[in-house]
Backbone as a ProteinNet text record, in pm:
[ID]
protein_1_A
[PRIMARY]
MASVPPALAGALLWGAGVSLGFPVGLSAAADDPAMAAARVSVCSSIACTALLAGPSLIGFLGHELTVVHAVAAVAVLLAGAIRPLPVPSSAALPPCPSRGADSCEPKYQGETHS
[TERTIARY]
9924.9	9953.9	10059.8	10140.3	10257.4	10239.1	10142.9	10120.5	10075.1	10057.7	10027.3	10147.9	10254.6	10353.3	10391.3	10366.7	10373.7	10224.7	10141.5	10025	10021.2	10066.6	10084.5	10198.2	10329.2	10411.9	10360.3	10278.5	10249.8	10106.7	10032.1	9948	10008.8	10114.1	10206	10259.7	10315.9	10366.5	10250.4	10156.3	10045.5	9987.7	9962.9	9941.8	10036.7	10169	10270.6	10255.6	10238.5	10208.1	10117.8	9993.4	9862.9	9889.8	9969.7	9948.7	10056.1	10139.7	10259.4	10190.3	10099.8	10057.3	9949.9	9846	9733.4	9777.9	9870.3	9919.4	9989.4	10050.7	10151.1	10055.3	9937.8	9845.3	9758.7	9735.2	9661.6	9749.2	9847.2	9967.3	9970	10012.5	10029.9	9897.7	9770	9647.5	9634.5	9690.2	9688.7	9801.6	9889.1	9991.5	9945.3	9846.9	9801.6	9698.9	9724.7	9625.6	9529.2	9486.4	9365.8	9271.9	9320.4	9241	9260.5	9341.9	9354.5	9235.9	9136.7	9032.9	8928.9	8913.5	8854.5	8915	9052.1	9115.2	9138.5	9149.2	9138.8	9039.2	8905	8791.3	8747.7	8784.1	8803.3	8876.7	8981.8	9097.1	9033.8	8961.2	8918	8778.9	8696.8	8575.8	8632.3	8744.3	8771.8	8827	8898.1	8963.8	8842.2	8740.8	8639.8	8540.1	8520.8	8433.2	8520.3	8665.6	8744.6	8744.3	8750.1	8746.7	8620.8	8491.3	8378.4	8356	8382.5	8333.1	8431.6	8568.7	8675.4	8671.1	8668.3	8661.6	8543.8	8437.5	8319	8307.4	8380.1	8386	8478.7	8592	8686.2	8641.7	8554.2	8489.6	8388.7	8296.2	8217	8277.7	8391.8	8464.7	8528.2	8598	8621.8	8530.3	8418.2	8328.8	8250.1	8235.3	8189.6	8265.1	8388.6	8498	8600.2	8709.3	8842.2	8896.3	8935.5	9042.8	9131.3	9204.1	9302.5	9263.1	9149.5	9076.2	9071.2	8997.5	8966.2	9086.6	9203.9	9344	9393.7	9375.2	9426.9	9351.7	9222	9151.4	9199.3	9239.7	9283.3	9424.6	9522.2	9620	9641.2	9531.2	9500.4	9464.4	9375.9	9336	9480.7	9570.5	9691.8	9737.3	9772	9863.1	9829.5	9700.5	9650.3	9654.9	9657.7	9655	9801.3	9892.2	10043.7	10080.6	10114.3	10207.7	10297.6	10388	10477.3	10384.7	10409.9	10373.1	10446.6	10340.1	10449.9	10517.8	10654	10733.3	10667.8	10665.3	10615.3	10733.8	10716.5	10794.8	10864.8	10965.2	11031.4	10908.2	10843.3	10722	10629.1	10608.1	10488.6	10546.5	10661.5	10730.7	10697.4	10664.8	10648.2	10799.5	10764.6	10882.3	10966.5	11086.4	11182.3	11164.9	11159.3	11145.3	11229.6	11175	11274.4	11418.8	11452.2	11585	11697.5	11655.2	11747.7	11730.3	11778.7	11780	11872.5	11989.4	12102.7	12060.4	11965.1	11939.2	11823.3	11742.6	11628.1	11667.3	11636.7	11673.3	11583.6	11610	11519.9	11399.8	11303.2	11166	11222.5	11247.3	11267.6	11405.9	11442.3	11614	11603.7	11727.6	11772.2	11719.8	11630.3	11574	11609	11637.7	11682.3	11576	11606	11517.8	11592.9	11530.3	11617.3	11593.3
7772.6	7895.5	7952.2	7890.5	7964.9	8089.8	8125.8	8261.9	8378.5	8348.7	8444.5	8559.7	8514.1	8613.7	8708.7	8640.7	8764	8829.4	8767	8867.9	8961.5	8945.3	9050.4	9152.3	9108.4	9197.7	9278.8	9236	9325.2	9395.7	9366.3	9489.6	9578.6	9554.1	9646	9762.6	9705.7	9787.4	9877.7	9821.7	9887.5	9991.8	9959	10054.1	10210	10149.9	10254.5	10354	10276.2	10347.7	10444.9	10409.9	10472.9	10581.6	10569.7	10681.9	10792.8	10774.5	10849.2	10932.4	10853.2	10907.8	11021.6	10989.2	11105	11225.4	11223.4	11349.2	11428.4	11337.7	11429	11494.4	11407.5	11428.2	11569.1	11576.8	11682.6	11809	11792.6	11913.2	11955	11879.6	11920.4	11989.3	11925	11985.2	12131.6	12149.1	12259.8	12383.5	12367.3	12450	12597.7	12592.7	12720.8	12783.6	12886.5	12945	12990	13025.2	13085	12969.2	12836.9	12734.7	12596.1	12635.1	12527	12493.5	12545.5	12493.7	12374.8	12461.8	12345.8	12241.9	12226.5	12137.6	12019.7	12094.1	11971	11922	11983	11929.9	11835.7	11838.4	11729.5	11632.8	11643.9	11547.3	11466.2	11525.7	11448.8	11378.9	11422.5	11346.1	11234.4	11253.8	11113	11018.6	11041.6	10947.6	10882.8	10969.7	10899.2	10817.7	10844.6	10750.1	10624.7	10659	10528.8	10412.1	10501	10424.3	10362.7	10399.4	10329.6	10251.6	10299.1	10172.8	10103.6	10123.4	10026.3	9872.8	9858.3	9726.2	9648.1	9746.4	9664.7	9606.4	9705.4	9692.9	9554.1	9571.1	9461.4	9315.5	9335.5	9219.5	9166.7	9267.7	9180.5	9137.4	9203.8	9134.2	8994	9004.5	8866.8	8752.1	8805.7	8663.4	8661	8740.4	8697.6	8659.4	8698.5	8641.2	8568.2	8606.7	8553.9	8662.7	8622	8718.7	8774.6	8667.1	8727.8	8828.6	8811.4	8908.1	9043.7	9038.7	9139.6	9239.6	9169.3	9251.5	9286.1	9195.1	9265.7	9393	9387	9520.2	9633.8	9638.7	9726	9762.6	9682	9695.4	9764.5	9711.5	9791.4	9937.2	9969	10111.2	10205.1	10125.6	10192.4	10228.2	10140	10149.6	10275.4	10287.6	10399.2	10538.2	10535.3	10630.5	10715.3	10596.6	10638.1	10665	10792.2	10833.5	10957.6	10994	11106.7	11228.8	11319.4	11471.3	11552	11609.6	11696.5	11819.9	11845.7	11954.8	12082.7	12176.1	12303.4	12390.2	12420.4	12515.8	12645.4	12660.8	12811.3	12912.7	12910	13009.5	13018.3	12919.3	12907.7	12951.9	12993.6	13026.6	13179.5	13223.2	13389.8	13460.2	13594.4	13649.6	13674.4	13705.3	13767.8	13915.6	13947.7	14073.3	14175.2	14294.9	14396	14412.7	14349.1	14366	14311.9	14225.1	14180.4	14037.6	13973	13845.5	13766.5	13801.4	13758.9	13710.3	13797.3	13766.8	13671.6	13645.7	13537.5	13409	13317.2	13177	13111.8	13008.7	12930	12852.3	12851.2	12769.3	12642.3	12571.5	12438.3	12415.7	12289.4	12261.9	12247.8	12320.3	12312.9	12407.7	12509.6	12595.4	12732.3	12835.3	12942.5	13066.8	13187.9	13307.6	13385.9	13439.8	13510.3	13655.9
12111.2	12198.9	12169.2	12046.4	11999	11920.3	11918.5	11848.1	11934.4	12053.9	12135.6	12162.4	12161.7	12180.7	12077.7	11957.4	11832.4	11825.4	11873.2	11835.4	11951.3	12082.5	12170.6	12124.9	12083.4	12022.4	11925.7	11822.8	11726.9	11772.6	11871.7	11944.9	12020.4	12070.2	12143.8	12029.6	11907.3	11812.5	11757.4	11706.7	11651.6	11755.3	11871.3	11992.7	11985.9	11983.4	12006.2	11870.6	11747.5	11637	11644.9	11689.6	11701.7	11805.1	11883.9	11991.2	11945.1	11876.7	11828.4	11688.9	11627.1	11483.4	11490.8	11602.3	11623.2	11671.2	11758.1	11820.8	11687.6	11629.8	11538.8	11399.8	11374.2	11292.6	11317.7	11444.2	11490.5	11502.6	11518.6	11560.3	11399.2	11305.2	11161.2	11099.8	11140.7	11120.1	11165.1	11295.3	11357.4	11329.8	11237	11180.8	11123.5	11040.3	11004.8	11118	11166.5	11272.1	11213.5	11098.8	11042.8	11034.5	11004	10995.1	11089.3	11192.1	11313.8	11338.7	11395.2	11439.6	11364.1	11222.1	11134.5	11115.3	11071.8	11059.6	11170.8	11276.4	11374.7	11432.2	11410.2	11432.2	11322.4	11189.3	11075.3	11126.5	11157.9	11203.5	11312.5	11420.9	11534.6	11478.5	11376	11346.9	11274.7	11184.8	11108.6	11194.5	11286.3	11403	11480.8	11525.5	11600.5	11508.5	11366.3	11304	11273.4	11239.1	11199.8	11375.6	11457.1	11586.5	11630.9	11587.2	11593	11496	11361.3	11223.4	11183.6	11220.2	11178.7	11222.1	11375.6	11405.8	11369.3	11349.5	11320.2	11162.3	11086.7	10950.1	10937.3	11000.4	10983.2	11053.1	11158.4	11189.4	11100.8	11051.5	10931.2	10811.7	10763.7	10656	10694.3	10826.3	10869.5	10880.3	10906	10944	10787	10713.5	10581.2	10475.7	10504.6	10388.7	10491.1	10517.1	10593.4	10672.7	10798.1	10861.1	10782.3	10698.5	10581.3	10490.3	10446.7	10348.4	10423.9	10528.5	10618.3	10651.2	10682.7	10708.9	10566.2	10479.9	10328.5	10270.1	10324.3	10280.5	10364.4	10489.1	10560.6	10498.3	10460.9	10392.7	10267	10205.7	10070.5	10064	10200.8	10244.2	10275.8	10371.8	10422.5	10284.9	10194.9	10104.9	9995.9	9981.1	9919.8	10000.8	10106.4	10194.9	10209.1	10214.1	10213.6	10084.4	10067.7	9933	9962.9	9878.7	9893.6	9877.8	9947.1	9923	9826.5	9737.7	9645.6	9739.8	9660.4	9772	9678.9	9778.2	9715.6	9622.5	9517.6	9440.9	9485.5	9466.1	9526.3	9474.3	9395.1	9352.5	9465.9	9524	9635	9775.1	9786.7	9914	9924.7	10039.7	10065.1	10027.7	9983.8	9958.1	10076.6	10054.4	10184.2	10231.9	10364	10403.7	10320.9	10340	10279.8	10323.5	10422.2	10469.9	10377.9	10300.4	10188.8	10192.3	10068.6	10083	10114.8	10156.7	10237.1	10379.4	10440.2	10572.9	10580.9	10440.9	10442.2	10457.8	10533.2	10532.4	10474	10372.2	10298.2	10408.7	10355	10437.9	10416.2	10312.7	10277.1	10248.7	10292.9	10246.9	10116.3	10058.9	9947.2	9863.2	9896.3	9814.8	9841.1	9789.8	9828.3	9748.9	9821	9773.9	9663	9586.4	9493.7	9480.1
[MASK]
++++++++++++++++++++++++++++++++++++++++++++++++++++++++++++++++++++++++++++++++++++++++++++++++++++++++++++++++++

């Protein structure tokens, strides 16, 4: 029974991470007004599929192999999904309005318009 409190703490932290991650992901998907509906629907579909299939697959792996291997498989998938995103070059930024480059604030930190 000594492992119950750490397990409850882990479940609490996991729930907090998921409850923050999903709304932030949907918000990021809806950034572009022209593609917002399509992107949000794809994100929602992926989330629903993961919600339904994830626990079953982890349980299957835990039953066929071991629980440690099942959790390791999840860790490997997460490690592959988490990677730094490329920073767009200044050439990809939209040009400044015709009022002059001095009044145009850079869209990304450290980049300026010329």
